[in-house]
Amino acid sequence: MQSLDKEVAEISQDQQRLRENIKALTQGALTSLADSRQLISRYISKANEQESRLEQINKTRAETIEESRRLRSEVDTAIRTLTLERKVT
């Protein structure tokens, strides 16, 4: 989970950078219109890829949490069963 959290943080930082770059390109005249459009298109494409990855991460995180709950429940049941068996004998 920590590696997923780290990846989410990295993607968030990168998306902030992309937003700032897009904003600078749309407000300034530092590059030609064609160059600006090309860079903006590239940034948007990268942001879309990152959004897809974030969706995958969220799905993996939810599956991991559910699996953890299921396993915890199994362990709790096994412990209660052992405790009951011990009290009976």
mmCIF file with all atom_site columns, C-alpha atoms in Angstrom:
data_model
loop_
_atom_site.group_PDB
_atom_site.id
_atom_site.type_symbol
_atom_site.label_atom_id
_atom_site.label_alt_id
_atom_site.label_comp_id
_atom_site.label_asym_id
_atom_site.label_entity_id
_atom_site.label_seq_id
_atom_site.pdbx_PDB_ins_code
_atom_site.Cartn_x
_atom_site.Cartn_y
_atom_site.Cartn_z
_atom_site.occupancy
_atom_site.B_iso_or_equiv
_atom_site.pdbx_formal_charge
_atom_site.auth_seq_id
_atom_site.auth_comp_id
_atom_site.auth_asym_id
_atom_site.auth_atom_id
_atom_site.pdbx_PDB_model_num
ATOM 1  C CA . MET A 1 1  ? 0.000   0.000   0.000   1.00 0.00 ? 1  MET A CA 1
ATOM 2  C CA . GLN A 1 2  ? 2.858   2.381   0.748   1.00 0.00 ? 2  GLN A CA 1
ATOM 3  C CA . SER A 1 3  ? 4.226   2.018   -2.763  1.00 0.00 ? 3  SER A CA 1
ATOM 4  C CA . LEU A 1 4  ? 0.772   2.806   -4.170  1.00 0.00 ? 4  LEU A CA 1
ATOM 5  C CA . ASP A 1 5  ? 0.496   5.858   -1.918  1.00 0.00 ? 5  ASP A CA 1
ATOM 6  C CA . LYS A 1 6  ? 3.920   7.008   -3.070  1.00 0.00 ? 6  LYS A CA 1
ATOM 7  C CA . GLU A 1 7  ? 2.958   6.581   -6.713  1.00 0.00 ? 7  GLU A CA 1
ATOM 8  C CA . VAL A 1 8  ? -0.268  8.545   -6.182  1.00 0.00 ? 8  VAL A CA 1
ATOM 9  C CA . ALA A 1 9  ? 1.722   11.378  -4.591  1.00 0.00 ? 9  ALA A CA 1
ATOM 10 C CA . GLU A 1 10 ? 4.181   11.397  -7.486  1.00 0.00 ? 10 GLU A CA 1
ATOM 11 C CA . ILE A 1 11 ? 1.379   11.466  -10.043 1.00 0.00 ? 11 ILE A CA 1
ATOM 12 C CA . SER A 1 12 ? -0.329  14.298  -8.162  1.00 0.00 ? 12 SER A CA 1
ATOM 13 C CA . GLN A 1 13 ? 2.865   16.346  -8.192  1.00 0.00 ? 13 GLN A CA 1
ATOM 14 C CA . ASP A 1 14 ? 3.402   15.677  -11.873 1.00 0.00 ? 14 ASP A CA 1
ATOM 15 C CA . GLN A 1 15 ? -0.176  16.613  -12.718 1.00 0.00 ? 15 GLN A CA 1
ATOM 16 C CA . GLN A 1 16 ? 0.259   19.891  -10.854 1.00 0.00 ? 16 GLN A CA 1
ATOM 17 C CA . ARG A 1 17 ? 3.342   20.557  -12.964 1.00 0.00 ? 17 ARG A CA 1
ATOM 18 C CA . LEU A 1 18 ? 1.419   19.712  -16.143 1.00 0.00 ? 18 LEU A CA 1
ATOM 19 C CA . ARG A 1 19 ? -1.411  22.086  -15.170 1.00 0.00 ? 19 ARG A CA 1
ATOM 20 C CA . GLU A 1 20 ? 1.091   24.871  -14.521 1.00 0.00 ? 20 GLU A CA 1
ATOM 21 C CA . ASN A 1 21 ? 2.801   24.247  -17.855 1.00 0.00 ? 21 ASN A CA 1
ATOM 22 C CA . ILE A 1 22 ? -0.513  24.269  -19.712 1.00 0.00 ? 22 ILE A CA 1
ATOM 23 C CA . LYS A 1 23 ? -1.517  27.481  -17.964 1.00 0.00 ? 23 LYS A CA 1
ATOM 24 C CA . ALA A 1 24 ? 1.800   29.122  -18.887 1.00 0.00 ? 24 ALA A CA 1
ATOM 25 C CA . LEU A 1 25 ? 1.445   28.027  -22.507 1.00 0.00 ? 25 LEU A CA 1
ATOM 26 C CA . THR A 1 26 ? -2.088  29.374  -22.802 1.00 0.00 ? 26 THR A CA 1
ATOM 27 C CA . GLN A 1 27 ? -1.218  32.719  -21.187 1.00 0.00 ? 27 GLN A CA 1
ATOM 28 C CA . GLY A 1 28 ? 2.170   33.442  -22.660 1.00 0.00 ? 28 GLY A CA 1
ATOM 29 C CA . ALA A 1 29 ? 3.638   33.968  -26.064 1.00 0.00 ? 29 ALA A CA 1
ATOM 30 C CA . LEU A 1 30 ? 6.942   32.275  -25.343 1.00 0.00 ? 30 LEU A CA 1
ATOM 31 C CA . THR A 1 31 ? 6.429   29.669  -28.024 1.00 0.00 ? 31 THR A CA 1
ATOM 32 C CA . SER A 1 32 ? 4.657   29.597  -31.351 1.00 0.00 ? 32 SER A CA 1
ATOM 33 C CA . LEU A 1 33 ? 0.982   28.659  -31.451 1.00 0.00 ? 33 LEU A CA 1
ATOM 34 C CA . ALA A 1 34 ? 1.787   25.356  -33.167 1.00 0.00 ? 34 ALA A CA 1
ATOM 35 C CA . ASP A 1 35 ? 4.430   24.501  -30.571 1.00 0.00 ? 35 ASP A CA 1
ATOM 36 C CA . SER A 1 36 ? 2.041   25.428  -27.760 1.00 0.00 ? 36 SER A CA 1
ATOM 37 C CA . ARG A 1 37 ? -0.708  23.231  -29.157 1.00 0.00 ? 37 ARG A CA 1
ATOM 38 C CA . GLN A 1 38 ? 1.702   20.335  -29.566 1.00 0.00 ? 38 GLN A CA 1
ATOM 39 C CA . LEU A 1 39 ? 2.968   20.652  -25.998 1.00 0.00 ? 39 LEU A CA 1
ATOM 40 C CA . ILE A 1 40 ? -0.535  21.057  -24.575 1.00 0.00 ? 40 ILE A CA 1
ATOM 41 C CA . SER A 1 41 ? -1.665  17.971  -26.477 1.00 0.00 ? 41 SER A CA 1
ATOM 42 C CA . ARG A 1 42 ? 1.316   16.059  -25.097 1.00 0.00 ? 42 ARG A CA 1
ATOM 43 C CA . TYR A 1 43 ? 0.596   17.213  -21.534 1.00 0.00 ? 43 TYR A CA 1
ATOM 44 C CA . ILE A 1 44 ? -3.072  16.291  -21.820 1.00 0.00 ? 44 ILE A CA 1
ATOM 45 C CA . SER A 1 45 ? -2.166  12.877  -23.189 1.00 0.00 ? 45 SER A CA 1
ATOM 46 C CA . LYS A 1 46 ? 0.192   12.282  -20.266 1.00 0.00 ? 46 LYS A CA 1
ATOM 47 C CA . ALA A 1 47 ? -2.461  13.454  -17.788 1.00 0.00 ? 47 ALA A CA 1
ATOM 48 C CA . ASN A 1 48 ? -4.952  11.010  -19.330 1.00 0.00 ? 48 ASN A CA 1
ATOM 49 C CA . GLU A 1 49 ? -2.472  8.156   -18.912 1.00 0.00 ? 49 GLU A CA 1
ATOM 50 C CA . GLN A 1 50 ? -1.927  9.163   -15.308 1.00 0.00 ? 50 GLN A CA 1
ATOM 51 C CA . GLU A 1 51 ? -5.661  9.302   -14.648 1.00 0.00 ? 51 GLU A CA 1
ATOM 52 C CA . SER A 1 52 ? -5.972  5.750   -15.980 1.00 0.00 ? 52 SER A CA 1
ATOM 53 C CA . ARG A 1 53 ? -3.160  4.678   -13.650 1.00 0.00 ? 53 ARG A CA 1
ATOM 54 C CA . LEU A 1 54 ? -4.880  6.391   -10.700 1.00 0.00 ? 54 LEU A CA 1
ATOM 55 C CA . GLU A 1 55 ? -8.044  4.429   -11.501 1.00 0.00 ? 55 GLU A CA 1
ATOM 56 C CA . GLN A 1 56 ? -6.002  1.205   -11.504 1.00 0.00 ? 56 GLN A CA 1
ATOM 57 C CA . ILE A 1 57 ? -4.387  2.143   -8.199  1.00 0.00 ? 57 ILE A CA 1
ATOM 58 C CA . ASN A 1 58 ? -7.763  2.888   -6.613  1.00 0.00 ? 58 ASN A CA 1
ATOM 59 C CA . LYS A 1 59 ? -9.130  -0.446  -7.826  1.00 0.00 ? 59 LYS A CA 1
ATOM 60 C CA . THR A 1 60 ? -6.069  -2.302  -6.506  1.00 0.00 ? 60 THR A CA 1
ATOM 61 C CA . ARG A 1 61 ? -6.304  -0.463  -3.190  1.00 0.00 ? 61 ARG A CA 1
ATOM 62 C CA . ALA A 1 62 ? -9.999  -1.372  -2.808  1.00 0.00 ? 62 ALA A CA 1
ATOM 63 C CA . GLU A 1 63 ? -9.296  -5.015  -3.675  1.00 0.00 ? 63 GLU A CA 1
ATOM 64 C CA . THR A 1 64 ? -6.412  -5.133  -1.190  1.00 0.00 ? 64 THR A CA 1
ATOM 65 C CA . ILE A 1 65 ? -8.530  -3.646  1.581   1.00 0.00 ? 65 ILE A CA 1
ATOM 66 C CA . GLU A 1 66 ? -11.341 -6.108  0.898   1.00 0.00 ? 66 GLU A CA 1
ATOM 67 C CA . GLU A 1 67 ? -8.917  -9.053  0.856   1.00 0.00 ? 67 GLU A CA 1
ATOM 68 C CA . SER A 1 68 ? -7.389  -7.845  4.119   1.00 0.00 ? 68 SER A CA 1
ATOM 69 C CA . ARG A 1 69 ? -10.822 -7.661  5.746   1.00 0.00 ? 69 ARG A CA 1
ATOM 70 C CA . ARG A 1 70 ? -11.699 -11.129 4.501   1.00 0.00 ? 70 ARG A CA 1
ATOM 71 C CA . LEU A 1 71 ? -8.463  -12.611 5.803   1.00 0.00 ? 71 LEU A CA 1
ATOM 72 C CA . ARG A 1 72 ? -8.822  -10.812 9.139   1.00 0.00 ? 72 ARG A CA 1
ATOM 73 C CA . SER A 1 73 ? -12.301 -12.270 9.476   1.00 0.00 ? 73 SER A CA 1
ATOM 74 C CA . GLU A 1 74 ? -10.988 -15.764 8.713   1.00 0.00 ? 74 GLU A CA 1
ATOM 75 C CA . VAL A 1 75 ? -8.241  -15.381 11.317  1.00 0.00 ? 75 VAL A CA 1
ATOM 76 C CA . ASP A 1 76 ? -10.732 -14.090 13.910  1.00 0.00 ? 76 ASP A CA 1
ATOM 77 C CA . THR A 1 77 ? -13.012 -17.056 13.217  1.00 0.00 ? 77 THR A CA 1
ATOM 78 C CA . ALA A 1 78 ? -10.104 -19.495 13.498  1.00 0.00 ? 78 ALA A CA 1
ATOM 79 C CA . ILE A 1 79 ? -9.037  -17.963 16.813  1.00 0.00 ? 79 ILE A CA 1
ATOM 80 C CA . ARG A 1 80 ? -12.582 -18.162 18.223  1.00 0.00 ? 80 ARG A CA 1
ATOM 81 C CA . THR A 1 81 ? -12.821 -21.787 17.098  1.00 0.00 ? 81 THR A CA 1
ATOM 82 C CA . LEU A 1 82 ? -9.531  -22.635 18.808  1.00 0.00 ? 82 LEU A CA 1
ATOM 83 C CA . THR A 1 83 ? -10.627 -20.885 21.972  1.00 0.00 ? 83 THR A CA 1
ATOM 84 C CA . LEU A 1 84 ? -13.941 -22.750 22.035  1.00 0.00 ? 84 LEU A CA 1
ATOM 85 C CA . GLU A 1 85 ? -12.264 -26.106 21.425  1.00 0.00 ? 85 GLU A CA 1
ATOM 86 C CA . ARG A 1 86 ? -9.835  -25.470 24.257  1.00 0.00 ? 86 ARG A CA 1
ATOM 87 C CA . LYS A 1 87 ? -12.595 -24.549 26.707  1.00 0.00 ? 87 LYS A CA 1
ATOM 88 C CA . VAL A 1 88 ? -14.586 -27.671 25.822  1.00 0.00 ? 88 VAL A CA 1
ATOM 89 C CA . THR A 1 89 ? -11.727 -30.102 26.569  1.00 0.00 ? 89 THR A CA 1
#
